[in-house]
PDB file of N, CA and C in Angstrom:
ATOM      1  N   UNK J   1       0.853  -1.179   0.000  1.00  0.00           N
ATOM      2  CA  UNK J   1       0.000   0.000   0.000  1.00  0.00           C
ATOM      3  C   UNK J   1       0.889   1.228   0.000  1.00  0.00           C
ATOM      4  N   UNK J   2       0.627   2.127  -0.918  1.00  0.00           N
ATOM      5  CA  UNK J   2       1.348   3.386  -0.961  1.00  0.00           C
ATOM      6  C   UNK J   2       0.362   4.476  -0.570  1.00  0.00           C
ATOM      7  N   UNK J   3       0.729   5.264   0.420  1.00  0.00           N
ATOM      8  CA  UNK J   3      -0.181   6.278   0.938  1.00  0.00           C
ATOM      9  C   UNK J   3      -0.552   7.289  -0.119  1.00  0.00           C
ATOM     10  N   UNK J   4      -1.741   7.798   0.042  1.00  0.00           N
ATOM     11  CA  UNK J   4      -2.230   8.824  -0.856  1.00  0.00           C
ATOM     12  C   UNK J   4      -2.688  10.010  -0.031  1.00  0.00           C
ATOM     13  N   UNK J   5      -3.953  10.384  -0.202  1.00  0.00           N
ATOM     14  CA  UNK J   5      -4.526  11.526   0.487  1.00  0.00           C
ATOM     15  C   UNK J   5      -5.746  11.070   1.274  1.00  0.00           C
ATOM     16  N   UNK J   6      -5.693  11.158   2.586  1.00  0.00           N
ATOM     17  CA  UNK J   6      -6.811  10.690   3.403  1.00  0.00           C
ATOM     18  C   UNK J   6      -6.970   9.187   3.269  1.00  0.00           C
ATOM     19  N   UNK J   7      -8.158   8.746   2.880  1.00  0.00           N
ATOM     20  CA  UNK J   7      -8.420   7.314   2.700  1.00  0.00           C
ATOM     21  C   UNK J   7      -8.028   6.833   1.310  1.00  0.00           C
ATOM     22  N   UNK J   8      -7.694   7.746   0.414  1.00  0.00           N
ATOM     23  CA  UNK J   8      -7.288   7.372  -0.941  1.00  0.00           C
ATOM     24  C   UNK J   8      -5.822   6.941  -0.927  1.00  0.00           C
ATOM     25  N   UNK J   9      -5.535   5.843  -1.574  1.00  0.00           N
ATOM     26  CA  UNK J   9      -4.169   5.331  -1.673  1.00  0.00           C
ATOM     27  C   UNK J   9      -4.086   4.506  -2.951  1.00  0.00           C
ATOM     28  N   UNK J  10      -2.970   3.833  -3.145  1.00  0.00           N
ATOM     29  CA  UNK J  10      -2.874   2.921  -4.283  1.00  0.00           C
ATOM     30  C   UNK J  10      -1.978   1.748  -3.928  1.00  0.00           C
ATOM     31  N   UNK J  11      -2.181   0.691  -4.671  1.00  0.00           N
ATOM     32  CA  UNK J  11      -1.354  -0.504  -4.570  1.00  0.00           C
ATOM     33  C   UNK J  11      -0.817  -0.780  -5.961  1.00  0.00           C
ATOM     34  N   UNK J  12       0.208  -1.615  -6.040  1.00  0.00           N
ATOM     35  CA  UNK J  12       0.721  -2.055  -7.329  1.00  0.00           C
ATOM     36  C   UNK J  12       0.378  -3.520  -7.503  1.00  0.00           C
ATOM     37  N   UNK J  13      -0.330  -3.826  -8.586  1.00  0.00           N
ATOM     38  CA  UNK J  13      -0.717  -5.191  -8.909  1.00  0.00           C
ATOM     39  C   UNK J  13       0.238  -5.748  -9.952  1.00  0.00           C
ATOM     40  N   UNK J  14       0.583  -7.014  -9.802  1.00  0.00           N
ATOM     41  CA  UNK J  14       1.447  -7.667 -10.785  1.00  0.00           C
ATOM     42  C   UNK J  14       0.664  -7.957 -12.057  1.00  0.00           C
ATOM     43  N   UNK J  15       1.326  -7.821 -13.185  1.00  0.00           N
ATOM     44  CA  UNK J  15       0.706  -8.170 -14.465  1.00  0.00           C
ATOM     45  C   UNK J  15       0.499  -9.686 -14.523  1.00  0.00           C
ATOM     46  N   UNK J  16      -0.277 -10.133 -15.485  1.00  0.00           N
ATOM     47  CA  UNK J  16      -0.578 -11.569 -15.617  1.00  0.00           C
ATOM     48  C   UNK J  16       0.687 -12.414 -15.732  1.00  0.00           C
ATOM     49  N   UNK J  17       1.713 -11.890 -16.415  1.00  0.00           N
ATOM     50  CA  UNK J  17       2.963 -12.653 -16.569  1.00  0.00           C
ATOM     51  C   UNK J  17       3.919 -12.456 -15.390  1.00  0.00           C
ATOM     52  N   UNK J  18       3.542 -11.584 -14.421  1.00  0.00           N
ATOM     53  CA  UNK J  18       4.357 -11.367 -13.233  1.00  0.00           C
ATOM     54  C   UNK J  18       5.644 -10.608 -13.474  1.00  0.00           C
ATOM     55  N   UNK J  19       5.752  -9.925 -14.616  1.00  0.00           N
ATOM     56  CA  UNK J  19       7.015  -9.253 -14.941  1.00  0.00           C
ATOM     57  C   UNK J  19       6.953  -7.735 -14.845  1.00  0.00           C
ATOM     58  N   UNK J  20       5.779  -7.184 -14.572  1.00  0.00           N
ATOM     59  CA  UNK J  20       5.623  -5.732 -14.452  1.00  0.00           C
ATOM     60  C   UNK J  20       4.481  -5.452 -13.481  1.00  0.00           C
ATOM     61  N   UNK J  21       4.322  -4.184 -13.131  1.00  0.00           N
ATOM     62  CA  UNK J  21       3.249  -3.800 -12.215  1.00  0.00           C
ATOM     63  C   UNK J  21       2.401  -2.706 -12.834  1.00  0.00           C
ATOM     64  N   UNK J  22       1.172  -2.614 -12.326  1.00  0.00           N
ATOM     65  CA  UNK J  22       0.313  -1.492 -12.696  1.00  0.00           C
ATOM     66  C   UNK J  22      -0.275  -0.919 -11.412  1.00  0.00           C
ATOM     67  N   UNK J  23      -0.476   0.367 -11.415  1.00  0.00           N
ATOM     68  CA  UNK J  23      -0.979   1.089 -10.248  1.00  0.00           C
ATOM     69  C   UNK J  23      -2.500   0.966 -10.185  1.00  0.00           C
ATOM     70  N   UNK J  24      -3.027   0.645  -9.006  1.00  0.00           N
ATOM     71  CA  UNK J  24      -4.477   0.499  -8.796  1.00  0.00           C
ATOM     72  C   UNK J  24      -4.891   1.412  -7.654  1.00  0.00           C
ATOM     73  N   UNK J  25      -5.771   2.366  -7.941  1.00  0.00           N
ATOM     74  CA  UNK J  25      -6.297   3.256  -6.911  1.00  0.00           C
ATOM     75  C   UNK J  25      -7.183   2.457  -5.964  1.00  0.00           C
ATOM     76  N   UNK J  26      -7.073   2.683  -4.657  1.00  0.00           N
ATOM     77  CA  UNK J  26      -7.890   1.992  -3.665  1.00  0.00           C
ATOM     78  C   UNK J  26      -8.342   2.978  -2.595  1.00  0.00           C
ATOM     79  N   UNK J  27      -9.373   2.570  -1.852  1.00  0.00           N
ATOM     80  CA  UNK J  27      -9.846   3.319  -0.697  1.00  0.00           C
ATOM     81  C   UNK J  27      -9.578   2.476   0.536  1.00  0.00           C
ATOM     82  N   UNK J  28      -8.914   3.072   1.524  1.00  0.00           N
ATOM     83  CA  UNK J  28      -8.577   2.363   2.753  1.00  0.00           C
ATOM     84  C   UNK J  28      -9.737   2.503   3.738  1.00  0.00           C
ATOM     85  N   UNK J  29     -10.227   1.371   4.223  1.00  0.00           N
ATOM     86  CA  UNK J  29     -11.290   1.383   5.228  1.00  0.00           C
ATOM     87  C   UNK J  29     -10.700   1.702   6.603  1.00  0.00           C
ATOM     88  N   UNK J  30      -9.644   0.985   6.978  1.00  0.00           N
ATOM     89  CA  UNK J  30      -8.978   1.198   8.261  1.00  0.00           C
ATOM     90  C   UNK J  30      -7.597   0.554   8.231  1.00  0.00           C
ATOM     91  N   UNK J  31      -6.754   0.959   9.155  1.00  0.00           N
ATOM     92  CA  UNK J  31      -5.451   0.339   9.347  1.00  0.00           C
ATOM     93  C   UNK J  31      -5.394  -0.106  10.799  1.00  0.00           C
ATOM     94  N   UNK J  32      -5.037  -1.374  11.013  1.00  0.00           N
ATOM     95  CA  UNK J  32      -5.006  -1.932  12.363  1.00  0.00           C
ATOM     96  C   UNK J  32      -3.814  -2.871  12.484  1.00  0.00           C
ATOM     97  N   UNK J  33      -2.973  -2.631  13.481  1.00  0.00           N
ATOM     98  CA  UNK J  33      -1.794  -3.481  13.728  1.00  0.00           C
ATOM     99  C   UNK J  33      -0.931  -3.651  12.482  1.00  0.00           C
ATOM    100  N   UNK J  34      -0.786  -2.583  11.701  1.00  0.00           N
ATOM    101  CA  UNK J  34       0.066  -2.634  10.526  1.00  0.00           C
ATOM    102  C   UNK J  34      -0.576  -3.248   9.294  1.00  0.00           C
ATOM    103  N   UNK J  35      -1.846  -3.641   9.394  1.00  0.00           N
ATOM    104  CA  UNK J  35      -2.560  -4.209   8.242  1.00  0.00           C
ATOM    105  C   UNK J  35      -3.560  -3.192   7.720  1.00  0.00           C
ATOM    106  N   UNK J  36      -3.595  -3.008   6.401  1.00  0.00           N
ATOM    107  CA  UNK J  36      -4.554  -2.101   5.781  1.00  0.00           C
ATOM    108  C   UNK J  36      -5.744  -2.908   5.271  1.00  0.00           C
ATOM    109  N   UNK J  37      -6.919  -2.496   5.663  1.00  0.00           N
ATOM    110  CA  UNK J  37      -8.158  -3.126   5.196  1.00  0.00           C
ATOM    111  C   UNK J  37      -8.770  -2.195   4.163  1.00  0.00           C
ATOM    112  N   UNK J  38      -9.003  -2.724   2.965  1.00  0.00           N
ATOM    113  CA  UNK J  38      -9.464  -1.903   1.850  1.00  0.00           C
ATOM    114  C   UNK J  38     -10.973  -1.948   1.699  1.00  0.00           C
ATOM    115  N   UNK J  39     -11.552  -0.807   1.363  1.00  0.00           N
ATOM    116  CA  UNK J  39     -12.963  -0.730   1.003  1.00  0.00           C
ATOM    117  C   UNK J  39     -13.122  -1.084  -0.473  1.00  0.00           C
ATOM    118  N   UNK J  40     -12.049  -0.970  -1.230  1.00  0.00           N
ATOM    119  CA  UNK J  40     -12.047  -1.275  -2.656  1.00  0.00           C
ATOM    120  C   UNK J  40     -11.808  -2.764  -2.865  1.00  0.00           C
ATOM    121  N   UNK J  41     -12.651  -3.378  -3.661  1.00  0.00           N
ATOM    122  CA  UNK J  41     -12.463  -4.798  -3.979  1.00  0.00           C
ATOM    123  C   UNK J  41     -11.450  -4.919  -5.113  1.00  0.00           C
ATOM    124  N   UNK J  42     -10.449  -5.749  -4.892  1.00  0.00           N
ATOM    125  CA  UNK J  42      -9.460  -6.001  -5.942  1.00  0.00           C
ATOM    126  C   UNK J  42      -9.939  -7.137  -6.831  1.00  0.00           C
ATOM    127  N   UNK J  43      -9.457  -7.205  -8.073  1.00  0.00           N
ATOM    128  CA  UNK J  43      -9.864  -8.297  -8.973  1.00  0.00           C
ATOM    129  C   UNK J  43      -9.507  -9.665  -8.373  1.00  0.00           C
ATOM    130  N   UNK J  44     -10.341 -10.644  -8.647  1.00  0.00           N
ATOM    131  CA  UNK J  44     -10.079 -12.014  -8.179  1.00  0.00           C
ATOM    132  C   UNK J  44      -8.706 -12.463  -8.660  1.00  0.00           C
ATOM    133  N   UNK J  45      -7.921 -13.039  -7.763  1.00  0.00           N
ATOM    134  CA  UNK J  45      -6.601 -13.540  -8.119  1.00  0.00           C
ATOM    135  C   UNK J  45      -5.523 -12.476  -8.228  1.00  0.00           C
ATOM    136  N   UNK J  46      -5.861 -11.236  -7.877  1.00  0.00           N
ATOM    137  CA  UNK J  46      -4.877 -10.153  -7.972  1.00  0.00           C
ATOM    138  C   UNK J  46      -3.679 -10.445  -7.079  1.00  0.00           C
ATOM    139  N   UNK J  47      -2.498 -10.154  -7.596  1.00  0.00           N
ATOM    140  CA  UNK J  47      -1.265 -10.309  -6.825  1.00  0.00           C
ATOM    141  C   UNK J  47      -0.715  -8.909  -6.569  1.00  0.00           C
ATOM    142  N   UNK J  48      -0.575  -8.576  -5.292  1.00  0.00           N
ATOM    143  CA  UNK J  48      -0.179  -7.230  -4.873  1.00  0.00           C
ATOM    144  C   UNK J  48       1.292  -7.218  -4.486  1.00  0.00           C
ATOM    145  N   UNK J  49       2.029  -6.233  -4.974  1.00  0.00           N
ATOM    146  CA  UNK J  49       3.424  -6.050  -4.567  1.00  0.00           C
ATOM    147  C   UNK J  49       3.420  -5.621  -3.103  1.00  0.00           C
ATOM    148  N   UNK J  50       4.109  -6.374  -2.253  1.00  0.00           N
ATOM    149  CA  UNK J  50       4.084  -6.092  -0.816  1.00  0.00           C
ATOM    150  C   UNK J  50       5.420  -5.581  -0.287  1.00  0.00           C
ATOM    151  N   UNK J  51       6.440  -5.595  -1.090  1.00  0.00           N
ATOM    152  CA  UNK J  51       7.745  -5.130  -0.648  1.00  0.00           C
ATOM    153  C   UNK J  51       8.308  -4.170  -1.684  1.00  0.00           C
ATOM    154  N   UNK J  52       8.750  -3.002  -1.229  1.00  0.00           N
ATOM    155  CA  UNK J  52       9.348  -2.031  -2.138  1.00  0.00           C
ATOM    156  C   UNK J  52       8.347  -1.249  -2.966  1.00  0.00           C
ATOM    157  N   UNK J  53       7.062  -1.292  -2.607  1.00  0.00           N
ATOM    158  CA  UNK J  53       6.035  -0.615  -3.411  1.00  0.00           C
ATOM    159  C   UNK J  53       6.308   0.876  -3.560  1.00  0.00           C
ATOM    160  N   UNK J  54       6.894   1.492  -2.531  1.00  0.00           N
ATOM    161  CA  UNK J  54       7.162   2.928  -2.595  1.00  0.00           C
ATOM    162  C   UNK J  54       8.199   3.272  -3.663  1.00  0.00           C
ATOM    163  N   UNK J  55       8.920   2.281  -4.171  1.00  0.00           N
ATOM    164  CA  UNK J  55       9.945   2.500  -5.194  1.00  0.00           C
ATOM    165  C   UNK J  55       9.434   2.211  -6.605  1.00  0.00           C
ATOM    166  N   UNK J  56       8.221   1.670  -6.714  1.00  0.00           N
ATOM    167  CA  UNK J  56       7.688   1.262  -8.019  1.00  0.00           C
ATOM    168  C   UNK J  56       7.037   2.417  -8.751  1.00  0.00           C
ATOM    169  N   UNK J  57       6.865   2.229 -10.052  1.00  0.00           N
ATOM    170  CA  UNK J  57       6.116   3.156 -10.896  1.00  0.00           C
ATOM    171  C   UNK J  57       5.336   2.324 -11.904  1.00  0.00           C
ATOM    172  N   UNK J  58       4.337   2.909 -12.497  1.00  0.00           N
ATOM    173  CA  UNK J  58       3.489   2.221 -13.478  1.00  0.00           C
ATOM    174  C   UNK J  58       4.346   1.574 -14.552  1.00  0.00           C
ATOM    175  N   UNK J  59       4.111   0.268 -14.791  1.00  0.00           N
ATOM    176  CA  UNK J  59       4.814  -0.465 -15.844  1.00  0.00           C
ATOM    177  C   UNK J  59       6.223  -0.915 -15.490  1.00  0.00           C
ATOM    178  N   UNK J  60       6.659  -0.641 -14.259  1.00  0.00           N
ATOM    179  CA  UNK J  60       8.023  -1.001 -13.863  1.00  0.00           C
ATOM    180  C   UNK J  60       8.219  -2.511 -13.919  1.00  0.00           C
ATOM    181  N   UNK J  61       9.354  -2.947 -14.446  1.00  0.00           N
ATOM    182  CA  UNK J  61       9.637  -4.395 -14.441  1.00  0.00           C
ATOM    183  C   UNK J  61       9.924  -4.835 -13.008  1.00  0.00           C
ATOM    184  N   UNK J  62       9.501  -6.050 -12.667  1.00  0.00           N
ATOM    185  CA  UNK J  62       9.721  -6.584 -11.322  1.00  0.00           C
ATOM    186  C   UNK J  62      10.196  -8.020 -11.408  1.00  0.00           C
ATOM    187  N   UNK J  63      10.755  -8.469 -10.323  1.00  0.00           N
ATOM    188  CA  UNK J  63      11.171  -9.876 -10.195  1.00  0.00           C
ATOM    189  C   UNK J  63      10.503 -10.434  -8.949  1.00  0.00           C
ATOM    190  N   UNK J  64       9.823 -11.561  -9.107  1.00  0.00           N
ATOM    191  CA  UNK J  64       9.154 -12.176  -7.967  1.00  0.00           C
ATOM    192  C   UNK J  64      10.195 -12.976  -7.190  1.00  0.00           C
ATOM    193  N   UNK J  65      10.283 -12.680  -5.888  1.00  0.00           N
ATOM    194  CA  UNK J  65      11.229 -13.356  -5.004  1.00  0.00           C
ATOM    195  C   UNK J  65      10.433 -14.124  -3.970  1.00  0.00           C
ATOM    196  N   UNK J  66      10.595 -15.450  -3.934  1.00  0.00           N
ATOM    197  CA  UNK J  66       9.816 -16.241  -2.968  1.00  0.00           C
ATOM    198  C   UNK J  66      10.216 -15.946  -1.535  1.00  0.00           C
TER     199      UNK J  66
END
């Protein structure tokens, strides 16, 4: 989750091939114990970048690290 303005924020979703990311606008419902709960429903099967998101940009190439 990358902070935005108020409850507005964005996440980066992995492309279908897992080699790039795209920015997805979201609305944050609440944050509790370091977890963000979204009011925005993400697409089924969406894979969210959880590490280094603040360094990403739209279309940036990524490498999935287990």
